[in-house]
Short mmCIF file of C-alpha atoms and ligand atoms in Angstrom, two decimals:
data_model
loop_
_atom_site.label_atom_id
_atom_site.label_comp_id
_atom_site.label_asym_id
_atom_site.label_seq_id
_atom_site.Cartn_x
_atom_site.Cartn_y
_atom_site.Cartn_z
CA UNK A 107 0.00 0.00 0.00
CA UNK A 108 1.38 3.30 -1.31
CA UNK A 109 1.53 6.54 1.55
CA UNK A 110 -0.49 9.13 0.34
CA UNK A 111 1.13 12.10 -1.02
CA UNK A 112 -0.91 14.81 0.92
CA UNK A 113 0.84 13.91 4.13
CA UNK A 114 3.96 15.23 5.74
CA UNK A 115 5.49 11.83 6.11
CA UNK A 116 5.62 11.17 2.29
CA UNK A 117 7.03 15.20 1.63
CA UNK A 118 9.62 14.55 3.67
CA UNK A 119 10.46 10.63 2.21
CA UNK A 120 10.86 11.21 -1.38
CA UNK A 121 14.15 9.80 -1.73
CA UNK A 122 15.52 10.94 0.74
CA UNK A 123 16.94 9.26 4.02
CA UNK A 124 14.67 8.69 6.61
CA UNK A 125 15.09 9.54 10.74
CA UNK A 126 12.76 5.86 11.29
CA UNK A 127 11.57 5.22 15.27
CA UNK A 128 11.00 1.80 16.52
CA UNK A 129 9.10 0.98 19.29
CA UNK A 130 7.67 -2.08 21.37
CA UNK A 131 4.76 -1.86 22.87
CA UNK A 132 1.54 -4.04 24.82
CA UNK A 133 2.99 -7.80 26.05
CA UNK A 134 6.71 -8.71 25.18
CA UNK A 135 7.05 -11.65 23.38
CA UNK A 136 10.19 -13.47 22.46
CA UNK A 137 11.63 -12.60 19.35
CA UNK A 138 10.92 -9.13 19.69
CA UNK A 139 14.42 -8.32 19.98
CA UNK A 140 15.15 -9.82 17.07
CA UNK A 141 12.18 -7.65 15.33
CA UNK A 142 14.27 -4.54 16.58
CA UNK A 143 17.97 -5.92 15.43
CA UNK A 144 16.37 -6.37 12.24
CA UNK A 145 14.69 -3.17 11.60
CA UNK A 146 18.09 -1.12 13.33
CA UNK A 147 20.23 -3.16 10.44
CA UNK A 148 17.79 -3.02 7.66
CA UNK A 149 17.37 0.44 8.57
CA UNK A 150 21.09 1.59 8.44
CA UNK A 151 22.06 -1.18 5.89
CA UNK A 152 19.29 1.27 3.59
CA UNK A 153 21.24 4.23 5.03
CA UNK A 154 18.37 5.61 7.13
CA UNK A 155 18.80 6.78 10.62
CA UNK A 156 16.79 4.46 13.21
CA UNK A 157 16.08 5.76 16.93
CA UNK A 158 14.38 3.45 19.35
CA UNK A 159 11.56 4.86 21.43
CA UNK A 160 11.59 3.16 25.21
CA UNK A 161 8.21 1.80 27.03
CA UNK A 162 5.89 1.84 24.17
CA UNK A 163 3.49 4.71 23.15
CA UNK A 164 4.14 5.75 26.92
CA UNK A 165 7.76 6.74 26.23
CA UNK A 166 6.98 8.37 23.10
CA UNK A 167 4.59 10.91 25.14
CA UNK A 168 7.61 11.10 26.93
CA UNK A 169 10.12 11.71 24.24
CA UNK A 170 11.77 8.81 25.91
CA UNK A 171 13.82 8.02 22.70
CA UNK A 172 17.72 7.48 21.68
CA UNK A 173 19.89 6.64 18.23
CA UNK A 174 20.30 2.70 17.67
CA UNK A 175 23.60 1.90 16.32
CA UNK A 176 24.49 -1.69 15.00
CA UNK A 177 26.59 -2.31 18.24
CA UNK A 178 22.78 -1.23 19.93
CA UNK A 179 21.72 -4.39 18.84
CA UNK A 180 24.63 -6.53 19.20
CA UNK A 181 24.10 -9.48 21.28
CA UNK A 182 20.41 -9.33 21.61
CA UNK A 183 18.58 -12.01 19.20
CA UNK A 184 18.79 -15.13 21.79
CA UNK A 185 17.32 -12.75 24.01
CA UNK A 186 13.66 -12.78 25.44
CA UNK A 187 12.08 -9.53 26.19
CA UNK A 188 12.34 -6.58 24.77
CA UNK A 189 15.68 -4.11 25.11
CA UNK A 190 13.25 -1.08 24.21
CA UNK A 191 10.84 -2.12 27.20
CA UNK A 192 7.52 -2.08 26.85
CA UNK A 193 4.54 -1.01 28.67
CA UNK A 194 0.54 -0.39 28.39
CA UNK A 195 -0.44 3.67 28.39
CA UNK A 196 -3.95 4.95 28.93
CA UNK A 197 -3.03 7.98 28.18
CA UNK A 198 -2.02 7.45 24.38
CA UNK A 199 -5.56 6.17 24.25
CA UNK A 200 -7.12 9.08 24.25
CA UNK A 201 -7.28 11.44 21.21
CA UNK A 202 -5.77 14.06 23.45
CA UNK A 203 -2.93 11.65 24.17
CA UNK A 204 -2.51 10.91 20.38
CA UNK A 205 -2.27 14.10 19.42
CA UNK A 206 0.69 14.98 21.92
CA UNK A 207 3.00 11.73 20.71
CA UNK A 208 2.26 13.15 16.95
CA UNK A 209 3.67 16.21 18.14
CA UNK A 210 6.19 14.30 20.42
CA UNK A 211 7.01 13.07 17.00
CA UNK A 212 7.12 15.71 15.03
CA UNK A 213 9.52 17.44 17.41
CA UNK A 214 11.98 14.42 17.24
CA UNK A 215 11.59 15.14 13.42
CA UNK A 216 10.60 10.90 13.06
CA UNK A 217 8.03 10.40 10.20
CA UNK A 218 8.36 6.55 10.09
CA UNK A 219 7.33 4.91 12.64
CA UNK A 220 7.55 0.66 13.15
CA UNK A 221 5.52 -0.70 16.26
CA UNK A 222 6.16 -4.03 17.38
CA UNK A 223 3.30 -5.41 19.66
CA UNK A 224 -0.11 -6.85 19.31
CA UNK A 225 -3.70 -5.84 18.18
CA UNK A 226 -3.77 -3.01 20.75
CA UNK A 227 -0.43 -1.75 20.19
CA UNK A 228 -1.30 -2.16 16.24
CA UNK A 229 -4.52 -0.05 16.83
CA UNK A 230 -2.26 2.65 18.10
CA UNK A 231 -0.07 2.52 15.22
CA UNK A 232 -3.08 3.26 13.00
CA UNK A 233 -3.82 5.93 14.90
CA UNK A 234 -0.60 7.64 14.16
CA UNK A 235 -0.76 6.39 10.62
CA UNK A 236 -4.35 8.15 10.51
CA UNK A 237 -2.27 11.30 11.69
CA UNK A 238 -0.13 11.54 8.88
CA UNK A 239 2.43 9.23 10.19
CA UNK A 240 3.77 6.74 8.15
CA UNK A 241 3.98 3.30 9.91
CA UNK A 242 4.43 -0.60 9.77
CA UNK A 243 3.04 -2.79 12.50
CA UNK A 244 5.21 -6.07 13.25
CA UNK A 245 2.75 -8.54 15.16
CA UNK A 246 4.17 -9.14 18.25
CA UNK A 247 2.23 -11.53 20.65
CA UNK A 248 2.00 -14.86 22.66
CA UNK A 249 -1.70 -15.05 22.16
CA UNK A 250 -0.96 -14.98 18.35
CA UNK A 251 -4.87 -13.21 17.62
CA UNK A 252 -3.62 -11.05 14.78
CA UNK A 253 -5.85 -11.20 11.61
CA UNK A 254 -4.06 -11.54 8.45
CA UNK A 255 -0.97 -13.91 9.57
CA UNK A 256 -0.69 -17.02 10.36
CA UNK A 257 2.24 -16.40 13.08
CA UNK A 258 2.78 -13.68 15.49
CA UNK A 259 6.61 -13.05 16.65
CA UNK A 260 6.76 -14.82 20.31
CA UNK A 261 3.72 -17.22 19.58
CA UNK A 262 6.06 -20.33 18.72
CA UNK A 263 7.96 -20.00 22.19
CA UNK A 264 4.98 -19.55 24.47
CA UNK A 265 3.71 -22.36 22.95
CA UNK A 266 6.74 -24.75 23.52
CA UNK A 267 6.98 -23.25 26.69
CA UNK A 268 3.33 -24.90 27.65
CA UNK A 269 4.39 -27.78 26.37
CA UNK A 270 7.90 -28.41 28.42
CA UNK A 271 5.29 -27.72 31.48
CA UNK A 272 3.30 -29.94 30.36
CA UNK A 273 5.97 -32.61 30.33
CA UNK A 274 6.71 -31.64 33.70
CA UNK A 275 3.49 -31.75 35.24
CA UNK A 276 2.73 -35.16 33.77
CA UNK A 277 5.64 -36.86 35.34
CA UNK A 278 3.91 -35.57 38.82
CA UNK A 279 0.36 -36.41 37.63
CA UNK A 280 1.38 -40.10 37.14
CA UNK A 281 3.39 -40.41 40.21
CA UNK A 282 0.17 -39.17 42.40
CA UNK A 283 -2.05 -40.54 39.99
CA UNK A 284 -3.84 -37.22 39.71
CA UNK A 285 -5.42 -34.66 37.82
CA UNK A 286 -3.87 -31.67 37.09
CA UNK A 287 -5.59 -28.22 35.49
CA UNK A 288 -2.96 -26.18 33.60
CA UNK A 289 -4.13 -22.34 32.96
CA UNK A 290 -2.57 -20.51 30.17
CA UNK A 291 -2.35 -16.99 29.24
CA UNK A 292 -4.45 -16.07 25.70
CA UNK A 293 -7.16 -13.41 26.55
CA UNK A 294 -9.71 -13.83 25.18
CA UNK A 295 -8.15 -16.12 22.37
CA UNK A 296 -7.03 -19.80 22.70
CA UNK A 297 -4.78 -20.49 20.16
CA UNK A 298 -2.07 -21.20 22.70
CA UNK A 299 -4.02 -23.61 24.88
CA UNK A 300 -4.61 -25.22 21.80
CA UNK A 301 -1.44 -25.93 20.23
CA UNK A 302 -0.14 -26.37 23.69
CA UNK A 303 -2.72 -29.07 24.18
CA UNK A 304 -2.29 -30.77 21.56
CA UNK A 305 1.86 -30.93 21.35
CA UNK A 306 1.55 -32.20 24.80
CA UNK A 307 -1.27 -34.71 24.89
CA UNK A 308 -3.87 -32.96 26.88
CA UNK A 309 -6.86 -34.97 27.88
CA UNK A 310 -8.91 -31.95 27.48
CA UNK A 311 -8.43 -28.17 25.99
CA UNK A 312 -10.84 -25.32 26.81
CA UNK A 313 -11.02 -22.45 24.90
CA UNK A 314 -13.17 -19.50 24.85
CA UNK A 315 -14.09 -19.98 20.96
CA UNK A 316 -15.28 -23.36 21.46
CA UNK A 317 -17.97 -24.07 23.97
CA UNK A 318 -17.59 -26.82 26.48
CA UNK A 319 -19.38 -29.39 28.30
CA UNK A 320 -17.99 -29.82 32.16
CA UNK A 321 -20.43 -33.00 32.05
CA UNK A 322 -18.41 -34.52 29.39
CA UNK A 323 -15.18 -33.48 30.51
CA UNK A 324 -15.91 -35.15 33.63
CA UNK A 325 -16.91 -38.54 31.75
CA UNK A 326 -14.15 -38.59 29.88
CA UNK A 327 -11.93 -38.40 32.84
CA UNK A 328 -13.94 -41.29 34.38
CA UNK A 329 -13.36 -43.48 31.45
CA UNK A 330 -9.95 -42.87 31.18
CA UNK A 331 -9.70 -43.86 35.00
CA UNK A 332 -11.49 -47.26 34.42
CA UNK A 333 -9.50 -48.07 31.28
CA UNK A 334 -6.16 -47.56 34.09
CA UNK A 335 -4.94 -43.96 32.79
CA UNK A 336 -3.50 -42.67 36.29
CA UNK A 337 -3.31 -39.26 35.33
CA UNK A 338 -5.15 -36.28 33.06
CA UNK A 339 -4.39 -32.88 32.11
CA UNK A 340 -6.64 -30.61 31.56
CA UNK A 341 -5.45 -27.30 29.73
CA UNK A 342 -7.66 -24.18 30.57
CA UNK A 343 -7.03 -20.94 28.65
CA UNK A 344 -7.63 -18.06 30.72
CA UNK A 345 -10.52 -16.99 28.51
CA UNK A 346 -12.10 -20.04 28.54
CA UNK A 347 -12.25 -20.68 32.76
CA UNK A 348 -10.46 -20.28 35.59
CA UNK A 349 -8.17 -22.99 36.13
CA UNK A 350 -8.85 -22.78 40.01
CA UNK A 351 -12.63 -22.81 39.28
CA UNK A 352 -12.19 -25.98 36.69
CA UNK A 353 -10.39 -28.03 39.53
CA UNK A 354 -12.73 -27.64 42.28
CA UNK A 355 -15.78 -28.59 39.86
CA UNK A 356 -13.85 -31.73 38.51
CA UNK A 357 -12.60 -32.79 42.27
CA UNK A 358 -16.47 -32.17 43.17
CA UNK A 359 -17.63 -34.32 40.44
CA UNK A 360 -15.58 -37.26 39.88
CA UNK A 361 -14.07 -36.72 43.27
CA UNK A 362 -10.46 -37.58 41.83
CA UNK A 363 -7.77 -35.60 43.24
CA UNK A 364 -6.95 -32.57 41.00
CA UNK A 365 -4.28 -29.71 41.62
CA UNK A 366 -4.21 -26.94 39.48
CA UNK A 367 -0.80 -24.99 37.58
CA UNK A 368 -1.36 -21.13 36.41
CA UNK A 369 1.27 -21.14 34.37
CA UNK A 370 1.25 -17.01 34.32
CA UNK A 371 4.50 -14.73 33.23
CA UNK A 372 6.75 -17.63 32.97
CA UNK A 373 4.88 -17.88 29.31
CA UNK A 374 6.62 -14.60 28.22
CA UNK A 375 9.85 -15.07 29.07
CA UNK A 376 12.66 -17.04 27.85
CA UNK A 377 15.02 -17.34 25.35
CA UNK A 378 12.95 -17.36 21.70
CA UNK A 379 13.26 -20.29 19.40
CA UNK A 380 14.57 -20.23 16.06
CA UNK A 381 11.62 -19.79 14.45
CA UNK A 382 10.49 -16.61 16.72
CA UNK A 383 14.32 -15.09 15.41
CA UNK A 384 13.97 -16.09 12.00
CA UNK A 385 9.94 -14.59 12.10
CA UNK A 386 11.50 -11.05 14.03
CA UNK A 387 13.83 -10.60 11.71
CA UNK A 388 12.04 -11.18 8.38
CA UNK A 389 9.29 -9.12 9.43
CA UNK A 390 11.55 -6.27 11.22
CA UNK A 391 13.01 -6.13 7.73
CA UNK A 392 10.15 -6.25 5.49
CA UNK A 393 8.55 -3.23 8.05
CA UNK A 394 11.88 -0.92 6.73
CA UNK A 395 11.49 -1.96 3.46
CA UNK A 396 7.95 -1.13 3.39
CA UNK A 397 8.62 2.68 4.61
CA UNK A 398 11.45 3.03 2.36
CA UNK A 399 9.38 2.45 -0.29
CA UNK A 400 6.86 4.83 0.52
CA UNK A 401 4.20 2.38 1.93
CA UNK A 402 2.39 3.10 5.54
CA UNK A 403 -0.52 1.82 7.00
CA UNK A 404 0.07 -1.41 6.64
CA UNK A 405 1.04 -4.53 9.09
CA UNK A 406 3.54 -7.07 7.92
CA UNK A 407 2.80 -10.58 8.11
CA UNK A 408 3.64 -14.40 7.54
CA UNK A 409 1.50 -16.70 4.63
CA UNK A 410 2.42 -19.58 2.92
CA UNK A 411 6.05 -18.14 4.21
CA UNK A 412 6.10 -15.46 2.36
CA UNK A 413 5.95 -12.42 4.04
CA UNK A 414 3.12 -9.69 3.08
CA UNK A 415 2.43 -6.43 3.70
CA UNK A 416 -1.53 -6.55 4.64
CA UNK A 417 -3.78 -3.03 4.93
CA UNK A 418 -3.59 -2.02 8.36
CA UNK A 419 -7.94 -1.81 8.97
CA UNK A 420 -8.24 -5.10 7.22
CA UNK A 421 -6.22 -6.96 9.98
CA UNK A 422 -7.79 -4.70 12.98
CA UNK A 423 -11.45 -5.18 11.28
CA UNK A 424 -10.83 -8.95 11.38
CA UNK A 425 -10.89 -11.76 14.01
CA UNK A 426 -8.81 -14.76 13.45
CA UNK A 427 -10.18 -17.40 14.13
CA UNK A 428 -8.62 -21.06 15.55
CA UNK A 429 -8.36 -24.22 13.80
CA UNK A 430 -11.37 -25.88 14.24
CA UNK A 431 -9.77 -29.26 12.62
CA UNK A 432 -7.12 -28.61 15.31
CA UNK A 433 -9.35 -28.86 17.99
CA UNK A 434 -11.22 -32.05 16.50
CA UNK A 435 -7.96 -33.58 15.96
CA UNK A 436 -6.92 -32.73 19.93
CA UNK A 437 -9.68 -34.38 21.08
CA UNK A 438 -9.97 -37.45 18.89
CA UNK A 439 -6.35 -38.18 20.20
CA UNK A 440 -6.85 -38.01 23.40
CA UNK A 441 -9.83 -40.26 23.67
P1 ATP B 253 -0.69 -8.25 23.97
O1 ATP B 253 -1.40 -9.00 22.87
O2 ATP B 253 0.57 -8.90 24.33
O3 ATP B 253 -1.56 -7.94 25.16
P2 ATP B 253 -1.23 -5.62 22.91
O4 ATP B 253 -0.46 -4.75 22.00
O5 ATP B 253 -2.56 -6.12 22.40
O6 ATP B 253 -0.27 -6.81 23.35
P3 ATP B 253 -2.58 -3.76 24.69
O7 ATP B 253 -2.42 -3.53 26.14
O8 ATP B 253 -3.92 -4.14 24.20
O9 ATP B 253 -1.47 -4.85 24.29
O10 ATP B 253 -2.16 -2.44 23.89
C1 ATP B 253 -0.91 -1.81 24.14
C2 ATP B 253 -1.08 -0.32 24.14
O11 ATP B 253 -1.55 0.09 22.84
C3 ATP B 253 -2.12 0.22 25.11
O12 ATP B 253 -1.62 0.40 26.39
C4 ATP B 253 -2.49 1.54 24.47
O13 ATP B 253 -1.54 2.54 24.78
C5 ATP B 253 -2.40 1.22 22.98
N1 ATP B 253 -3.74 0.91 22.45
C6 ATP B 253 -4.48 -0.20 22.70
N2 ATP B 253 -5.68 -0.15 22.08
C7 ATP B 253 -5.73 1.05 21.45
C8 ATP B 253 -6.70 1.71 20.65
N3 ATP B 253 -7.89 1.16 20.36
N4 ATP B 253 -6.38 2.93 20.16
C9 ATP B 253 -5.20 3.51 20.43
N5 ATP B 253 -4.24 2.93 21.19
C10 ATP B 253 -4.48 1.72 21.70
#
């Protein structure tokens, strides 16, 4: 998508070298620091100028921002978290607020903006794109609920995250013979819980899009017990239930023992895999290639693995939805 020609951002990019800002924003997610390498190198590799903007769209009200060099990014891609930091701001959410960090902005003399985060922090960046600004989202979250691609950066190492707790828990669920609930992050989405659930053999996966049946839940925990399974897992995404609330209706029903995991921060954090790297970096590129070539408005993003640049309302008007076949498949195996 082409930037459109009435606004200051595309007077002052014709041809000429760019002053780009970089920001993370919303949850971290592993691999965003490879998202920021990549758009500091791409950046300066195109001979721009990149400056990284600290906490989010709450540092940029704050003019909280600083030149990236390529030594700024040295040593960084293994890393989990974000080097920028991130954080949530109420204050940019209001039009009053978005009209200051467009000034904020403007006074740093950055046209170009690329925010890493998810669909709140990518709602922001259309904001500023609505401004004038010209910007590229980079989707940026464990609950992987952006519209448009079919991976978000940090999604891939949440998910194998669940799954090594998973493989914990079961080796104590066999030796009590017991039940365990495991409660995931997601919001209101359960794509983790799902691929979670199924990598690790879940007896049962609850997630808010699909409705479910406590009743059979229950049954199916019964058989399993008569056929001599001495342990279930039962993966809860936080939209779905509450994990502590799931436990105490299974112990009251089948009266089997059941202790419950809430798995919490530990999903954010670690080291990212090599396919959250590989993910930041192609899409921290493609976001600087984008504004170099005059684009804006747009969100880059992962299909058939080939990276696109999609239109920026598209993905935000959209919901992506989980794999239904997934879930089928989930719950066929663990029968
Ligand atoms: P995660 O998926 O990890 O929670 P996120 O980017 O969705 O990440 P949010 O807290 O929803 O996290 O959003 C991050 C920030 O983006 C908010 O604190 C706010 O400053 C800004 N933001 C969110 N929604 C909007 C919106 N509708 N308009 C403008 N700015 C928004």
């Amino acid at each position: 998508m082409r930037f459109s020609p009435g606004c200051w951002a595309y007077l002052e990019c014709g041809g000429m070298l760019l002053k780009l800002g970089v920001l993370t924003s919303g949850g971290d997610a592993p691999g965003m620091n490879a998202a920021i390498r990549a758009v500091v190198r791409r950046g300066i590799f195109l001979g721009h100028e990149v400056f990284g903007i600290s906490h989010g769209y709450d540092g940029l009200l704050k003019h909280r921002a600083w030149p990236l060099h390529l030594g700024s990014v040295a040593d960084i891609i293994h890393r989990g978290g974000t080097i920028l930091r991130t954080a949530r701001s109420r204050e940019f959410m209001t039009p009053a607020g978005q009209s200051q960090a467009v000034e904020a902005l403007r006074s740093m003399d950055i046209a170009h903006l690329v925010v890493i985060g998810g669909d709140g922090s990518l709602r922001g960046a259309r904001q500023l794109g609505r401004a004038g600004l010209a910007v590229a989202g980079v989707p940026a979250t464990i609950d992987n609920d952006i519209a448009g691609t079919e991976l978000s950066i940090g999604f891939d190492t949440a998910v194998n995250t669940v799954v090594e707790a998973i493989d914990r828990v079961r080796d104590t669920a066999t030796s009590h013979e017991r039940v365990f609930v495991i409660e995931t992050m997601g919001r209101d989405s359960g794509f983790l819980a799902l691929s979670a659930g199924l990598a690790g053999g879940a007896e049962s996966i609850l997630i808010p899009e699909v409705p479910w049946d406590l009743d059979a839940i229950c049954e199916r925990l019964i058989r399993g017990h008569r056929r001599g399974k001495v342990h279930s897992i039962i993966l809860v995404a936080e939209g779905a239930a509450r994990g502590f609330d799931v436990a105490a209706w299974v112990e009251q029903l089948t009266g089997f023992e059941t202790r419950v995991t809430v798995l919490g921060h530990l999903q954010r954090g670690g080291s990212p895999t090599a396919t959250d790297r590989i993910l930041g970096s192609r899409l921290g590129a493609a976001a600087v290639d984008a504004l170099h070539d005059g684009g804006g408005g747009l969100v880059l993003g992962l299909r058939a693995d080939s990276v696109v640049g999609l239109d920026i309302d598209a993905v935000l008007e959209d919901r992506r939805p989980v794999d239904r076949r997934l879930y089928e498949l989930a719950s066929v195996l663990a029968i």
